[in-house]
Amino acid sequence: ASQTAPLMPGMLDGSVGGSSCVHPSAVSILNAAFQVSESDVQWAKQIVEEYSRSGGGSFSFQGKMVDAPVYKRAISILECLDV
């Protein structure tokens, strides 16, 4: 039977930046939970570009409001990957 570790709230939405594990079998689970997808990178690039165009204010992107906290999340994705 496969065992998986429960994910902490925030792991998948980016509000948690890391975790630790006691057993080596949890490493792959945590790596998968924190891995950034190519679509995440593209989203972050678009957010940063649109934020610059907005003059640093809030704006609508794909039907959702984007403000400073969302922009900071996009920046953290790109900084983490050194993009």
PDB file of C-alpha atoms in Angstrom:
ATOM      1  CA  ALA A   1       0.000   0.000   0.000  1.00  0.00           C
ATOM      2  CA  SER A   2       1.252   3.462  -0.906  1.00  0.00           C
ATOM      3  CA  GLN A   3       1.569   5.985   1.888  1.00  0.00           C
ATOM      4  CA  THR A   4       1.391   9.709   1.373  1.00  0.00           C
ATOM      5  CA  ALA A   5       1.948  12.533   3.817  1.00  0.00           C
ATOM      6  CA  PRO A   6      -0.869  14.999   4.378  1.00  0.00           C
ATOM      7  CA  LEU A   7      -0.134  18.350   2.786  1.00  0.00           C
ATOM      8  CA  MET A   8      -0.070  21.389   5.020  1.00  0.00           C
ATOM      9  CA  PRO A   9      -2.533  24.150   4.203  1.00  0.00           C
ATOM     10  CA  GLY A  10      -0.693  26.616   2.002  1.00  0.00           C
ATOM     11  CA  MET A  11       1.695  24.170   0.362  1.00  0.00           C
ATOM     12  CA  LEU A  12      -0.152  24.229  -2.924  1.00  0.00           C
ATOM     13  CA  ASP A  13      -1.029  27.914  -2.998  1.00  0.00           C
ATOM     14  CA  GLY A  14       2.474  29.179  -2.330  1.00  0.00           C
ATOM     15  CA  SER A  15       1.956  30.642   1.104  1.00  0.00           C
ATOM     16  CA  VAL A  16       4.330  28.053   2.598  1.00  0.00           C
ATOM     17  CA  GLY A  17       7.852  28.123   1.213  1.00  0.00           C
ATOM     18  CA  GLY A  18       9.269  24.861   2.499  1.00  0.00           C
ATOM     19  CA  SER A  19       8.936  21.968   4.853  1.00  0.00           C
ATOM     20  CA  SER A  20      10.962  19.281   6.557  1.00  0.00           C
ATOM     21  CA  CYS A  21      10.450  15.575   6.831  1.00  0.00           C
ATOM     22  CA  VAL A  22      11.547  12.872   9.231  1.00  0.00           C
ATOM     23  CA  HIS A  23      11.480   9.894   6.883  1.00  0.00           C
ATOM     24  CA  PRO A  24      13.229   9.797   3.490  1.00  0.00           C
ATOM     25  CA  SER A  25      10.084   8.438   1.836  1.00  0.00           C
ATOM     26  CA  ALA A  26       8.453  11.845   2.358  1.00  0.00           C
ATOM     27  CA  VAL A  27      11.074  13.700   0.291  1.00  0.00           C
ATOM     28  CA  SER A  28       9.476  12.903  -3.071  1.00  0.00           C
ATOM     29  CA  ILE A  29       6.047  13.893  -1.743  1.00  0.00           C
ATOM     30  CA  LEU A  30       7.332  17.256  -0.556  1.00  0.00           C
ATOM     31  CA  ASN A  31       9.304  17.827  -3.745  1.00  0.00           C
ATOM     32  CA  ALA A  32       6.156  17.214  -5.784  1.00  0.00           C
ATOM     33  CA  ALA A  33       4.077  19.511  -3.562  1.00  0.00           C
ATOM     34  CA  PHE A  34       6.512  22.424  -3.919  1.00  0.00           C
ATOM     35  CA  GLN A  35       7.373  21.960  -7.596  1.00  0.00           C
ATOM     36  CA  VAL A  36       6.423  24.892  -9.807  1.00  0.00           C
ATOM     37  CA  SER A  37       4.817  23.998 -13.115  1.00  0.00           C
ATOM     38  CA  GLU A  38       5.529  25.634 -16.457  1.00  0.00           C
ATOM     39  CA  SER A  39       2.022  27.104 -16.370  1.00  0.00           C
ATOM     40  CA  ASP A  40       2.845  28.668 -12.968  1.00  0.00           C
ATOM     41  CA  VAL A  41       5.933  30.279 -14.495  1.00  0.00           C
ATOM     42  CA  GLN A  42       3.979  31.600 -17.478  1.00  0.00           C
ATOM     43  CA  TRP A  43       1.282  32.953 -15.149  1.00  0.00           C
ATOM     44  CA  ALA A  44       3.909  34.694 -13.010  1.00  0.00           C
ATOM     45  CA  LYS A  45       5.568  36.286 -16.038  1.00  0.00           C
ATOM     46  CA  GLN A  46       2.219  37.585 -17.273  1.00  0.00           C
ATOM     47  CA  ILE A  47       1.315  38.967 -13.848  1.00  0.00           C
ATOM     48  CA  VAL A  48       4.629  40.816 -13.536  1.00  0.00           C
ATOM     49  CA  GLU A  49       4.266  42.258 -17.032  1.00  0.00           C
ATOM     50  CA  GLU A  50       0.682  43.397 -16.473  1.00  0.00           C
ATOM     51  CA  TYR A  51       1.512  44.781 -13.018  1.00  0.00           C
ATOM     52  CA  SER A  52       4.212  46.945 -14.586  1.00  0.00           C
ATOM     53  CA  ARG A  53       1.747  48.183 -17.213  1.00  0.00           C
ATOM     54  CA  SER A  54      -0.797  49.035 -14.517  1.00  0.00           C
ATOM     55  CA  GLY A  55       1.711  51.349 -12.853  1.00  0.00           C
ATOM     56  CA  GLY A  56       1.824  49.198  -9.741  1.00  0.00           C
ATOM     57  CA  GLY A  57      -1.878  49.296  -9.024  1.00  0.00           C
ATOM     58  CA  SER A  58      -4.455  46.567  -8.959  1.00  0.00           C
ATOM     59  CA  PHE A  59      -5.884  45.259 -12.236  1.00  0.00           C
ATOM     60  CA  SER A  60      -8.014  42.464 -13.640  1.00  0.00           C
ATOM     61  CA  PHE A  61      -6.301  39.410 -15.126  1.00  0.00           C
ATOM     62  CA  GLN A  62      -8.259  36.513 -16.585  1.00  0.00           C
ATOM     63  CA  GLY A  63     -11.341  37.679 -14.722  1.00  0.00           C
ATOM     64  CA  LYS A  64      -9.639  37.938 -11.336  1.00  0.00           C
ATOM     65  CA  MET A  65      -8.393  40.917  -9.366  1.00  0.00           C
ATOM     66  CA  VAL A  66      -4.642  41.168  -9.040  1.00  0.00           C
ATOM     67  CA  ASP A  67      -3.105  43.355  -6.362  1.00  0.00           C
ATOM     68  CA  ALA A  68       0.189  43.591  -4.458  1.00  0.00           C
ATOM     69  CA  PRO A  69       0.000  40.185  -2.671  1.00  0.00           C
ATOM     70  CA  VAL A  70      -0.663  38.373  -5.954  1.00  0.00           C
ATOM     71  CA  TYR A  71       2.177  40.288  -7.586  1.00  0.00           C
ATOM     72  CA  LYS A  72       4.495  39.301  -4.719  1.00  0.00           C
ATOM     73  CA  ARG A  73       3.533  35.632  -5.225  1.00  0.00           C
ATOM     74  CA  ALA A  74       4.404  35.941  -8.921  1.00  0.00           C
ATOM     75  CA  ILE A  75       7.748  37.525  -8.071  1.00  0.00           C
ATOM     76  CA  SER A  76       8.538  34.754  -5.578  1.00  0.00           C
ATOM     77  CA  ILE A  77       7.875  32.092  -8.220  1.00  0.00           C
ATOM     78  CA  LEU A  78      10.253  33.769 -10.657  1.00  0.00           C
ATOM     79  CA  GLU A  79      12.931  34.454  -8.031  1.00  0.00           C
ATOM     80  CA  CYS A  80      12.793  30.857  -6.845  1.00  0.00           C
ATOM     81  CA  LEU A  81      13.535  29.692 -10.378  1.00  0.00           C
ATOM     82  CA  ASP A  82      15.952  32.546 -11.098  1.00  0.00           C
ATOM     83  CA  VAL A  83      13.900  33.501 -14.188  1.00  0.00           C
TER      84      VAL A  83
END
